[in-house]
XYZ file of C-alpha atoms in Angstrom:
708
model
C 62.751 -47.129 -27.932
C 64.625 -50.435 -27.691
C 67.644 -49.118 -25.814
C 69.946 -50.102 -28.687
C 72.411 -47.488 -29.833
C 71.400 -46.049 -33.185
C 73.892 -46.254 -35.929
C 75.304 -42.773 -36.463
C 74.518 -41.557 -40.012
C 76.579 -39.090 -41.971
C 74.495 -37.042 -44.300
C 75.687 -37.022 -47.896
C 73.582 -34.736 -50.149
C 72.486 -35.944 -53.585
C 75.181 -34.926 -56.146
C 73.973 -34.346 -59.693
C 77.565 -34.094 -60.956
C 78.009 -37.806 -60.262
C 75.591 -38.716 -63.056
C 75.605 -38.283 -66.819
C 72.762 -35.796 -67.123
C 72.883 -35.130 -70.837
C 70.634 -32.513 -72.380
C 68.752 -34.576 -74.981
C 67.650 -38.137 -75.642
C 69.732 -40.210 -78.070
C 68.091 -42.032 -80.885
C 68.575 -45.287 -79.092
C 66.898 -43.931 -75.937
C 64.019 -42.659 -77.977
C 63.544 -46.025 -79.494
C 63.609 -47.730 -76.028
C 61.035 -45.288 -74.690
C 58.681 -45.527 -77.669
C 56.397 -48.200 -76.177
C 55.398 -49.456 -72.748
C 56.653 -52.940 -73.718
C 60.115 -51.530 -74.633
C 60.254 -49.348 -71.525
C 59.474 -52.345 -69.345
C 62.029 -54.534 -71.125
C 64.801 -51.912 -70.708
C 64.040 -51.110 -67.045
C 67.139 -51.428 -64.936
C 70.672 -50.206 -64.451
C 71.918 -51.780 -67.667
C 70.775 -51.236 -71.207
C 70.103 -48.247 -73.337
C 67.963 -46.419 -70.610
C 70.533 -46.927 -67.786
C 71.679 -43.253 -67.834
C 68.075 -42.177 -67.446
C 67.081 -44.727 -64.791
C 70.180 -44.908 -62.583
C 69.725 -41.526 -60.809
C 66.070 -42.340 -60.264
C 66.880 -45.686 -58.707
C 69.470 -44.188 -56.411
C 67.015 -41.597 -55.133
C 64.347 -44.250 -54.724
C 66.701 -46.629 -52.792
C 67.787 -43.863 -50.433
C 64.129 -42.913 -49.861
C 63.237 -46.434 -48.700
C 60.399 -46.689 -51.188
C 59.439 -50.307 -51.946
C 60.421 -51.993 -55.210
C 56.920 -52.286 -56.647
C 56.008 -48.649 -56.085
C 59.439 -47.548 -57.351
C 58.937 -49.354 -60.611
C 55.504 -47.882 -61.129
C 56.663 -44.344 -60.545
C 59.835 -44.740 -62.711
C 57.785 -46.286 -65.512
C 55.508 -43.236 -65.308
C 58.572 -40.982 -65.428
C 59.851 -42.787 -68.523
C 56.515 -42.399 -70.287
C 56.573 -38.673 -69.560
C 60.104 -38.444 -70.873
C 58.914 -40.093 -74.124
C 56.019 -37.501 -74.277
C 58.352 -34.589 -73.582
C 61.130 -35.819 -75.805
C 63.775 -34.913 -73.222
C 65.114 -36.229 -69.888
C 63.328 -35.224 -66.727
C 66.168 -32.982 -65.539
C 65.417 -30.696 -68.454
C 61.679 -30.359 -67.782
C 60.099 -27.084 -66.800
C 58.214 -26.649 -63.517
C 54.832 -26.838 -65.210
C 55.440 -30.383 -66.498
C 56.497 -31.539 -63.078
C 53.388 -30.088 -61.454
C 51.104 -31.635 -64.111
C 52.751 -34.985 -63.410
C 52.022 -34.639 -59.680
C 48.338 -34.105 -60.488
C 48.087 -37.221 -62.550
C 49.875 -39.598 -60.133
C 48.787 -39.443 -56.497
C 50.111 -42.611 -54.940
C 53.804 -42.024 -55.876
C 53.774 -38.302 -55.314
C 56.392 -38.213 -52.430
C 58.905 -40.124 -54.617
C 58.160 -37.875 -57.619
C 58.746 -34.855 -55.283
C 62.105 -36.308 -54.475
C 62.859 -36.747 -58.149
C 61.700 -33.150 -58.839
C 63.778 -31.649 -56.042
C 67.050 -33.495 -56.841
C 66.790 -33.458 -60.582
C 64.277 -30.691 -61.445
C 64.385 -26.859 -61.383
C 63.176 -26.398 -57.827
C 65.727 -24.724 -55.505
C 63.788 -25.505 -52.307
C 61.714 -28.596 -51.489
C 58.800 -26.333 -50.291
C 58.638 -24.706 -53.747
C 57.097 -27.975 -54.941
C 53.282 -28.065 -54.402
C 52.828 -30.467 -51.475
C 49.881 -31.925 -49.705
C 49.621 -34.460 -46.915
C 52.372 -35.614 -44.562
C 55.494 -33.520 -44.429
C 57.381 -36.252 -42.667
C 56.848 -38.525 -45.660
C 58.118 -35.882 -48.042
C 61.239 -35.216 -45.889
C 61.899 -38.916 -45.444
C 61.721 -39.517 -49.212
C 63.912 -36.491 -50.150
C 66.617 -36.898 -47.505
C 66.470 -40.628 -46.967
C 64.329 -42.767 -44.657
C 67.354 -43.910 -42.671
C 68.493 -40.349 -42.010
C 65.046 -39.170 -41.100
C 64.453 -42.119 -38.728
C 67.871 -41.550 -37.052
C 67.203 -37.839 -36.366
C 63.632 -38.658 -35.195
C 64.933 -41.222 -32.727
C 67.522 -38.825 -31.328
C 64.889 -36.119 -30.819
C 62.377 -38.568 -29.275
C 64.949 -39.920 -26.850
C 65.845 -36.385 -25.738
C 62.162 -35.456 -25.136
C 61.474 -38.749 -23.227
C 64.496 -38.003 -20.946
C 62.713 -34.643 -20.119
C 59.500 -36.384 -19.069
C 57.441 -36.446 -22.251
C 55.322 -39.582 -22.482
C 56.611 -42.035 -25.174
C 53.007 -42.768 -26.331
C 52.201 -40.869 -29.517
C 55.383 -38.719 -29.180
C 57.006 -39.808 -32.463
C 53.719 -39.373 -34.292
C 53.332 -35.812 -32.834
C 56.779 -34.551 -33.776
C 57.502 -36.325 -37.020
C 55.600 -33.844 -39.261
C 57.123 -30.741 -37.496
C 60.503 -32.336 -37.794
C 59.913 -32.874 -41.517
C 58.906 -29.268 -41.875
C 62.061 -28.062 -40.196
C 64.121 -30.296 -42.509
C 62.359 -28.985 -45.598
C 62.611 -25.361 -44.453
C 66.340 -25.699 -43.733
C 66.946 -27.931 -46.758
C 69.029 -30.030 -44.369
C 67.984 -32.947 -42.257
C 70.620 -32.585 -39.564
C 69.448 -31.522 -36.141
C 72.791 -29.835 -35.482
C 72.062 -27.338 -38.269
C 68.771 -26.158 -36.864
C 68.566 -22.747 -35.184
C 66.166 -20.649 -33.097
C 65.417 -18.523 -36.202
C 64.396 -21.697 -38.089
C 62.039 -22.647 -35.232
C 60.322 -19.271 -35.338
C 60.033 -19.603 -39.142
C 58.414 -23.028 -38.822
C 56.102 -21.700 -36.091
C 54.504 -19.356 -38.563
C 53.707 -22.185 -40.868
C 50.039 -22.276 -41.990
C 49.267 -25.713 -40.659
C 48.419 -25.283 -36.941
C 48.608 -29.041 -36.265
C 52.236 -28.844 -37.244
C 53.386 -25.514 -35.900
C 51.874 -26.133 -32.438
C 54.529 -28.831 -31.722
C 57.558 -26.648 -32.740
C 57.935 -25.519 -29.107
C 58.125 -29.079 -28.044
C 60.910 -29.785 -30.546
C 62.800 -26.718 -29.158
C 62.971 -28.489 -25.776
C 64.543 -31.536 -27.406
C 67.071 -29.420 -29.279
C 67.961 -27.628 -26.088
C 68.382 -30.937 -24.267
C 70.756 -32.035 -27.015
C 72.736 -28.829 -26.598
C 71.975 -27.669 -30.166
C 70.234 -24.402 -29.103
C 70.924 -22.472 -25.912
C 67.411 -22.676 -24.464
C 63.812 -23.711 -25.434
C 61.757 -21.255 -27.380
C 58.493 -20.160 -26.057
C 56.025 -20.415 -28.994
C 52.348 -19.659 -29.679
C 53.245 -16.226 -31.048
C 54.290 -15.137 -27.660
C 55.657 -11.624 -27.285
C 57.279 -10.886 -23.886
C 55.571 -7.578 -23.420
C 53.025 -5.877 -25.611
C 54.112 -2.251 -26.205
C 51.595 0.043 -24.562
C 49.890 2.769 -26.597
C 50.942 6.311 -25.781
C 48.248 8.381 -27.540
C 47.308 11.570 -25.779
C 50.574 11.549 -23.781
C 53.213 14.113 -24.232
C 56.151 12.629 -26.321
C 58.652 14.138 -23.918
C 57.048 12.337 -20.932
C 56.887 9.048 -22.956
C 60.671 9.393 -23.783
C 61.632 9.734 -20.117
C 59.336 6.806 -19.120
C 60.892 4.542 -21.724
C 64.404 5.624 -20.736
C 63.538 4.660 -17.174
C 62.301 1.295 -18.221
C 65.458 0.613 -20.203
C 67.675 1.645 -17.279
C 65.872 0.064 -14.318
C 67.197 -3.189 -12.829
C 63.909 -4.194 -11.335
C 62.507 -7.578 -12.310
C 60.703 -7.542 -15.767
C 57.184 -7.841 -14.455
C 57.774 -5.272 -11.671
C 59.416 -2.911 -14.066
C 56.563 -3.205 -16.571
C 53.902 -2.608 -13.915
C 55.647 0.583 -12.708
C 56.164 1.651 -16.312
C 52.396 1.345 -16.863
C 51.585 3.557 -13.811
C 53.976 6.347 -14.801
C 52.676 6.342 -18.369
C 49.210 6.763 -16.905
C 50.503 9.684 -14.920
C 51.232 11.225 -18.311
C 47.576 10.920 -19.235
C 46.676 12.832 -16.132
C 49.243 15.530 -16.911
C 47.913 15.986 -20.427
C 44.500 16.482 -19.063
C 45.085 18.603 -15.951
C 48.597 20.130 -16.513
C 49.336 20.167 -20.183
C 52.299 22.538 -19.586
C 54.033 19.856 -17.492
C 55.882 17.572 -19.860
C 59.081 16.490 -18.217
C 59.979 15.579 -14.580
C 61.765 18.923 -13.984
C 58.485 20.712 -14.670
C 56.845 19.213 -11.612
C 56.409 21.332 -8.575
C 55.168 20.764 -5.003
C 51.750 21.954 -6.090
C 51.726 19.458 -8.966
C 52.499 16.624 -6.581
C 49.711 17.690 -4.191
C 47.277 17.932 -7.112
C 48.327 14.416 -8.315
C 47.842 12.794 -4.878
C 44.366 14.417 -4.552
C 43.471 13.122 -8.049
C 44.563 9.614 -7.182
C 42.518 9.729 -3.984
C 39.359 10.400 -6.121
C 40.302 8.145 -8.988
C 38.075 5.310 -10.259
C 39.039 2.070 -11.974
C 39.907 2.455 -15.671
C 39.727 6.270 -15.328
C 43.289 6.553 -16.730
C 43.402 3.410 -18.920
C 46.128 2.942 -21.580
C 44.422 -0.003 -23.239
C 46.632 -2.168 -25.386
C 47.231 -2.731 -29.145
C 44.737 -5.553 -28.838
C 41.967 -3.143 -27.778
C 40.810 -1.554 -24.636
C 40.622 -3.875 -21.619
C 37.923 -3.145 -19.094
C 38.094 -4.307 -15.552
C 35.127 -5.975 -13.955
C 35.171 -3.170 -11.429
C 35.334 -0.418 -14.062
C 33.952 2.870 -12.772
C 34.132 1.836 -9.121
C 36.587 3.540 -6.730
C 40.108 2.167 -6.849
C 41.275 -0.070 -4.058
C 43.693 1.338 -1.470
C 46.610 -0.824 -2.610
C 46.145 0.373 -6.247
C 46.159 4.030 -5.139
C 49.276 3.293 -3.108
C 50.997 1.570 -6.061
C 50.182 4.548 -8.324
C 51.920 6.978 -6.026
C 54.790 4.601 -5.270
C 55.481 4.090 -9.023
C 55.774 7.884 -9.633
C 57.863 8.364 -6.432
C 60.258 5.601 -7.588
C 60.396 7.134 -11.061
C 61.202 10.600 -9.746
C 63.760 9.359 -7.219
C 65.605 7.358 -9.884
C 65.537 10.361 -12.209
C 67.309 12.450 -9.730
C 69.622 9.728 -8.322
C 70.815 8.790 -11.804
C 71.784 12.352 -12.542
C 69.209 12.990 -15.252
C 68.188 16.328 -13.660
C 67.367 18.311 -10.550
C 63.787 18.318 -9.330
C 61.924 21.199 -7.658
C 60.586 18.949 -4.826
C 61.552 15.986 -2.735
C 60.033 12.779 -4.011
C 60.321 11.046 -0.640
C 58.485 13.892 1.117
C 56.069 15.387 -1.442
C 55.114 12.090 -3.095
C 54.782 10.058 0.154
C 51.778 7.866 0.378
C 49.100 9.443 2.691
C 48.380 7.539 5.869
C 44.623 7.400 5.434
C 42.250 4.508 4.720
C 42.054 5.534 1.060
C 45.755 4.749 0.580
C 46.542 2.372 3.378
C 47.578 -0.998 1.970
C 47.961 -2.911 5.156
C 49.180 -6.501 4.939
C 46.374 -8.762 6.288
C 47.020 -12.379 5.440
C 43.874 -14.436 5.918
C 44.615 -17.608 7.870
C 42.855 -20.673 6.625
C 40.213 -22.028 9.048
C 41.808 -24.464 11.478
C 39.569 -27.478 10.577
C 40.146 -26.805 6.877
C 43.900 -26.357 7.217
C 44.270 -29.628 9.208
C 42.321 -31.505 6.496
C 44.529 -30.037 3.775
C 47.685 -31.152 5.682
C 46.187 -34.681 5.820
C 45.322 -34.582 2.155
C 48.846 -33.537 1.178
C 50.149 -36.724 2.850
C 47.584 -38.997 1.313
C 47.165 -38.031 -2.341
C 46.200 -40.777 -4.737
C 46.314 -40.981 -8.497
C 42.523 -41.056 -8.715
C 42.475 -37.696 -6.913
C 43.922 -35.888 -9.987
C 41.254 -33.789 -11.601
C 42.599 -34.265 -15.144
C 44.740 -36.539 -17.189
C 47.039 -33.694 -18.266
C 48.320 -32.880 -14.810
C 51.969 -32.994 -13.822
C 53.066 -36.413 -12.493
C 51.502 -37.413 -9.123
C 54.905 -37.563 -7.201
C 55.643 -33.910 -8.425
C 52.260 -32.631 -7.236
C 52.515 -34.458 -3.931
C 55.977 -33.005 -3.222
C 54.611 -29.510 -4.009
C 51.637 -30.145 -1.750
C 53.750 -31.324 1.224
C 56.124 -28.320 0.838
C 53.167 -25.969 0.722
C 51.570 -27.378 3.917
C 54.802 -27.982 5.902
C 57.410 -25.391 4.863
C 55.578 -22.006 4.957
C 57.169 -20.858 1.653
C 56.129 -18.176 -0.729
C 54.901 -19.544 -4.068
C 57.908 -18.140 -5.876
C 60.331 -19.610 -3.376
C 58.690 -23.001 -3.595
C 58.794 -23.170 -7.408
C 62.485 -22.054 -7.458
C 63.784 -24.738 -5.107
C 66.581 -26.776 -6.649
C 67.193 -30.486 -6.789
C 69.680 -30.137 -3.844
C 67.291 -28.193 -1.589
C 66.843 -30.784 1.151
C 69.518 -31.925 3.524
C 68.871 -34.599 6.236
C 69.447 -34.080 9.959
C 72.492 -36.314 10.417
C 73.155 -35.601 14.146
C 71.257 -35.383 17.415
C 70.248 -31.894 18.547
C 70.557 -31.183 22.287
C 68.021 -28.562 23.604
C 68.691 -26.093 26.360
C 66.790 -28.193 28.891
C 68.985 -31.231 28.059
C 66.369 -33.119 25.969
C 67.527 -34.583 22.632
C 66.038 -34.280 19.157
C 67.119 -37.551 17.530
C 68.749 -37.514 14.123
C 66.236 -37.950 11.289
C 63.459 -36.124 13.175
C 63.635 -33.124 10.749
C 65.520 -32.009 7.667
C 66.953 -28.694 6.394
C 65.464 -26.853 3.506
C 67.660 -24.536 1.462
C 65.384 -21.625 0.441
C 66.558 -19.542 -2.556
C 66.852 -15.777 -2.371
C 63.359 -14.288 -2.208
C 61.549 -11.046 -2.037
C 63.023 -9.821 1.173
C 65.811 -12.186 2.086
C 68.991 -13.762 0.859
C 69.241 -17.533 0.513
C 68.885 -19.269 3.863
C 68.336 -22.619 5.513
C 65.341 -23.526 7.627
C 64.387 -26.730 9.523
C 61.277 -28.557 8.402
C 59.660 -31.866 9.128
C 61.409 -34.983 7.880
C 58.261 -35.843 5.887
C 59.275 -33.090 3.495
C 62.480 -34.957 2.556
C 60.480 -38.187 2.123
C 58.202 -36.786 -0.560
C 60.967 -34.746 -2.240
C 63.088 -37.925 -2.552
C 60.095 -39.760 -4.047
C 59.787 -37.083 -6.746
C 63.497 -36.971 -7.413
C 63.527 -40.731 -7.990
C 60.612 -40.341 -10.481
C 61.829 -37.106 -12.026
C 63.217 -37.426 -15.548
C 66.972 -36.975 -15.373
C 69.471 -35.185 -17.504
C 67.457 -32.012 -17.661
C 69.420 -28.933 -18.641
C 70.082 -26.150 -16.165
C 67.881 -23.160 -16.480
C 68.402 -19.468 -15.676
C 66.980 -18.288 -12.340
C 65.269 -15.068 -13.348
C 65.836 -13.531 -9.886
C 69.492 -14.353 -9.333
C 70.683 -15.046 -12.913
C 72.302 -18.295 -11.827
C 72.136 -21.618 -13.833
C 70.184 -24.085 -11.645
C 68.314 -27.327 -11.922
C 64.918 -26.641 -10.494
C 63.288 -29.251 -8.279
C 60.031 -28.767 -10.091
C 61.389 -28.759 -13.599
C 59.532 -31.016 -16.036
C 59.890 -31.476 -19.740
C 62.806 -29.061 -19.789
C 60.951 -26.095 -18.294
C 59.975 -24.934 -14.762
C 56.506 -25.577 -13.470
C 53.833 -22.941 -14.225
C 53.843 -19.924 -11.893
C 50.248 -20.503 -10.752
C 50.419 -24.295 -10.366
C 49.792 -24.129 -6.578
C 46.637 -22.054 -6.819
C 45.216 -23.665 -9.956
C 46.270 -27.308 -9.588
C 47.633 -28.300 -6.206
C 45.075 -26.668 -3.973
C 41.957 -27.822 -5.949
C 43.368 -31.389 -5.876
C 43.920 -31.186 -2.079
C 40.449 -29.765 -1.511
C 38.922 -32.561 -3.617
C 40.892 -35.179 -1.656
C 39.688 -33.721 1.620
C 36.140 -33.202 0.446
C 36.302 -29.435 0.884
C 35.302 -26.467 -1.267
C 38.122 -24.337 -2.590
C 37.083 -21.529 -0.204
C 36.398 -21.067 3.542
C 35.164 -18.255 5.741
C 38.093 -16.114 4.616
C 37.475 -16.544 0.926
C 39.296 -18.532 -1.732
C 42.113 -20.714 -0.441
C 45.365 -19.458 -1.983
C 49.100 -20.264 -1.707
C 49.877 -17.271 0.449
C 47.033 -18.040 2.837
C 48.693 -21.446 3.414
C 51.949 -19.680 4.319
C 50.084 -17.534 6.785
C 48.444 -20.574 8.333
C 51.794 -22.317 8.750
C 53.408 -19.314 10.404
C 50.380 -18.726 12.682
C 50.399 -22.341 13.787
C 54.015 -22.202 14.844
C 53.429 -18.966 16.852
C 50.152 -20.085 18.496
C 51.103 -23.355 20.160
C 52.234 -23.430 23.810
C 55.925 -22.698 23.981
C 55.850 -21.776 20.347
C 58.618 -20.069 18.442
C 59.586 -16.519 19.456
C 59.004 -13.591 17.145
C 62.707 -13.405 16.193
C 62.866 -17.196 15.589
C 59.753 -17.028 13.463
C 61.219 -14.104 11.501
C 64.273 -16.147 10.668
C 62.231 -19.251 9.769
C 59.916 -17.328 7.492
C 62.668 -15.361 5.738
C 61.446 -11.909 6.702
C 63.835 -9.008 6.909
C 62.113 -7.283 9.842
C 59.916 -8.422 12.750
C 57.192 -6.115 11.567
C 56.673 -8.229 8.460
C 56.389 -11.344 10.588
C 53.921 -9.749 12.999
C 51.448 -9.454 10.025
C 51.198 -13.295 9.987
C 50.611 -13.740 13.758
C 46.978 -14.292 14.528
C 45.578 -15.221 17.989
C 42.813 -17.766 17.497
C 39.340 -16.593 18.531
C 38.990 -19.297 21.234
C 42.358 -18.305 22.769
C 41.452 -14.603 22.740
C 38.019 -15.316 24.300
C 39.575 -17.340 27.144
C 42.096 -14.521 27.850
C 39.283 -11.933 27.827
C 37.164 -13.850 30.302
C 40.121 -14.325 32.586
C 40.966 -10.612 32.495
C 37.394 -9.453 32.798
C 36.828 -11.452 35.976
C 39.777 -9.714 37.727
C 39.374 -6.195 36.297
C 35.918 -5.295 37.631
C 35.192 -3.846 41.121
C 34.739 -6.685 43.580
C 31.639 -6.817 45.742
C 32.237 -7.119 49.491
C 29.606 -8.263 52.020
C 30.112 -7.111 55.608
C 28.304 -8.883 58.397
C 27.480 -6.371 61.194
C 26.237 -8.981 63.682
C 26.875 -7.340 67.082
C 27.808 -10.593 68.787
C 30.300 -11.597 66.173
C 31.620 -8.149 65.737
C 32.390 -7.738 69.412
C 34.889 -10.561 69.225
C 36.521 -10.282 65.841
C 35.025 -7.154 64.298
C 32.641 -7.102 61.301
C 32.919 -10.268 59.137
C 33.958 -9.479 55.518
C 33.021 -11.685 52.555
C 34.490 -11.028 49.047
C 32.065 -12.210 46.442
C 34.049 -14.288 43.846
C 31.050 -15.468 41.915
C 30.880 -19.188 42.835
C 32.373 -18.706 46.262
C 33.224 -16.198 48.946
C 36.673 -15.336 50.300
C 36.733 -14.671 54.125
C 40.290 -13.378 54.048
C 40.063 -9.702 55.026
C 43.225 -9.079 53.047
C 41.996 -10.636 49.771
C 42.710 -7.631 47.622
C 46.420 -7.935 48.427
C 46.580 -11.727 48.584
C 49.441 -13.132 46.478
C 47.503 -16.350 45.729
C 44.304 -14.746 44.671
C 44.018 -16.839 41.507
C 44.144 -20.192 43.365
C 41.112 -19.602 45.654
C 39.311 -22.973 45.371
C 42.005 -24.739 47.365
C 42.455 -22.045 50.055
C 41.138 -22.390 53.725
C 39.619 -18.937 53.481
C 37.431 -19.993 50.502
C 33.685 -20.598 51.309
C 31.601 -22.257 48.572
C 28.224 -20.826 48.075
C 25.118 -22.895 48.596
C 24.406 -22.571 44.825
C 27.970 -23.528 43.890
C 26.793 -26.999 42.829
C 24.707 -25.474 40.027
C 27.524 -23.302 38.892
C 29.900 -26.155 38.775
C 27.438 -28.283 36.872
C 27.016 -25.413 34.385
C 30.799 -25.290 34.060
C 30.851 -28.995 33.466
C 28.158 -28.714 30.739
C 30.096 -25.965 29.013
C 33.212 -28.203 28.945
C 31.127 -31.006 27.372
C 29.855 -28.574 24.703
C 33.409 -27.465 24.002
C 34.524 -30.996 23.489
C 31.764 -31.664 21.058
C 31.918 -28.450 19.005
C 35.628 -27.600 18.731
C 38.053 -29.971 16.999
C 40.977 -30.545 19.389
C 44.437 -32.069 18.982
C 45.134 -35.084 21.208
C 47.166 -32.859 23.642
C 44.367 -30.288 23.890
C 41.805 -33.004 24.430
C 43.817 -34.556 27.314
C 44.058 -31.169 29.053
C 40.329 -30.610 28.888
C 39.541 -34.066 30.049
C 41.745 -33.547 33.093
C 39.773 -30.335 33.777
C 36.545 -32.335 33.624
C 37.904 -34.830 36.143
C 38.740 -32.002 38.605
C 35.177 -30.683 38.229
C 33.772 -34.100 39.086
C 35.946 -34.251 42.152
C 34.668 -30.856 43.296
C 31.037 -32.035 42.866
C 31.763 -35.097 45.044
C 32.903 -32.866 47.869
C 29.634 -30.894 47.914
C 26.634 -32.230 49.938
C 23.648 -33.473 47.914
C 21.433 -30.932 49.704
C 22.258 -27.575 51.227
C 22.727 -27.724 55.008
C 20.260 -25.969 57.433
C-alpha cells in the first residue's frame, strides 16, 4: 500500500451489441483463415479479419494480458474458426471445452473469450482449474480487479490484519465472489453471496470468506461481518421420547423469553429433559397444567438421586457423554435443573398461558440441603502467586507470548493489567469501550484532611453487568497508562458493534479485526502468558487459575489490608447488588486468623492464681496473690477487672518470671522464622522488625543469670 489514492473505476460490462457478430464467415474471411501464413499476415484491427479479431483484442486489452500471449491465443482461435467454418460466437459448448483442453497456457484468456462471446451464461459454467483470481481478473479486467482488491485490503489493514500475505490470501476468494455474482463491484456483494461462496468446494478459498466479510462491513457494504465455518447459532435439540405437547410449550417459552441467548438455551435444555422424566415416570402428565404438588415432590426427589447423563438429550451430531457420566450430579447442576423448571412454570402462569395447580415458588423451591446447595465459594489465588501475576502484568515482553498468532502485545497487556487491578468479571472486561477510562483531574481531600493528588488514580466506566447497571469505579492510574498504550496501537476506524447485553452500538476497547476478542481469551491466553512470564504453573493450591479467581483475589486484597474498604464500599466497587454477594469474596488470610485465635485463646481460658500464705507477710498485707500470665506474674489483686490488662509488660505490678528470658528468646526465634518463611510487603516487614527491636530491648533489661 503506497498511500496514493487509487483511481476510481467505473465498471462497464462487455457489450456484444457493439460489434458485428455475423453468423457465418464470408468467402474473403475463409480465404484469410485458410493457412497460418495468411492468418498471421491478416492479424490486426484492419484487413479482412478485423471483424473477427477486434472483439478478441478488446477483451484481451481489458484483461491486461501481454501482447505476445494475446497473439498466440488469438491465432489459436483463428485456426479453430477455420476448422469449425464459423466465428467463435457461434460455437457450441463442446468446441470451447475441447479448445481449453488443447491450450493450457492461454486458458484464462480463452475463458474470457468464451464467457463474453460464447454460449455460457455464467463464468462458473466454464470448466475452470487453478487460480480463480486470474480468471476473474481476465474476465472483468485487471484494472478493475486490482482496484477492488486494493479497496478490500485497505479496509482489512485498518481493522488490524497484517499486510503481509493479505492480498495473496484474499485474491482468490474475491475472484470467486466476483464470478459467483457475475459482477466485480464490491458494492453489489451481499451476505447471501458470502454464504454461497462459503459452501464452495475449495476449502483454501472458502475459509477466507469470513475475513472478506469483515472488510465489506468496514466499507459499509454489509451491516455486519458474517461468522463462517458452517456455524449454526444453536443446534436444534432432539425431542424423541418426549411428549409433543410438552415440546410445544417448551419451544413457545424459548421463543417468548427475553433472557440472553445462552441462558435461554441452557434453561430450554433443562425443561426438555424434564419432559424425558415425565415420559418415563408420569406419562399422563403432558402439559404444565397437568402438574400437581405430588408431581413436583416426585421430580425434586428424582433430581436428588439423578446421575450425570441420566436424562441426556444428545444432539443431532450424536450423543455427547460427559467425562463424569454415571456419577452423581454436582449440587449446582441439581439446583439449575430445579431452577429451570421453576422459571418455566412461573413464566407460564405470569404470561397468562394457564392456571397451575401448585405454586412454583413454593413447591419447586430448591431444597436447602448439601445435595442442592450451590454456595458461592470463590477460590482466592495464593498470595505469593497473585503478587507475581501482578508484577508479570506490568512487565510483559514480546518474547513472553506463547505463539505467533496471539493478539497484539499492547492489547494483551492492557487486558492483563485490567484483570489484576480492576477486579472485573470477564464479561465486563471484554465489553469495556474505547472511552472507558477517565483520568483523575482534581485533588481528592480525605476526611482526615490528607490529599490524594490528581493523577494518582483514574476512573473506569464499567458496562452493565450480571447484577448491576453501568457504574464508575476508581482504579490505579497504571490502568489508564496501559489502556492508552493499546488505544494508540489499536487499528482505528473500526465499525461499532452490537452489545449483546444492552443492544447498544459500541466500539469495544478489545475489538480487533472488526470483531470483539474471544470470550475465553483471559483464561486461555492472558493467564498462561502471565504465568509463563512469572515462572509459575497455571494452577496453585486452589486449582487452576481462572479469570474469576483473579476477581476474588482483588476484592479480598482490598478488604484485608489495615483500614481497608468497608463492606458497603467494596459492594459498590465490585458492582454487586447486595452485601451478601460481596461477602462471598471476603476471605481472612490464614495468618491473620491464626493471630486472632491465639490472642483470643490466651484471654478466654481460666487464669491460674498463686496465693502465698506466708504467715509473716499475710499478717501485714494479707495473702499475696500472683496471676500467672505465662511469661510473667501480675501482683495486682484486682487483675481480673483491670482496664489495662492487655498492656501488662510495662505495668509496675508485672513481675517477670525467672524463665522469662527463655520465653522471650523463643518469641524472638519465632519472629525470625516468620520473616524467613512468609513473604511480606515493605510495610508489614517494617512492623515486624520494630517488634524484634522491642524484644531485644526486653532481653537487655533481664539479668544474665537469675538472682539468688
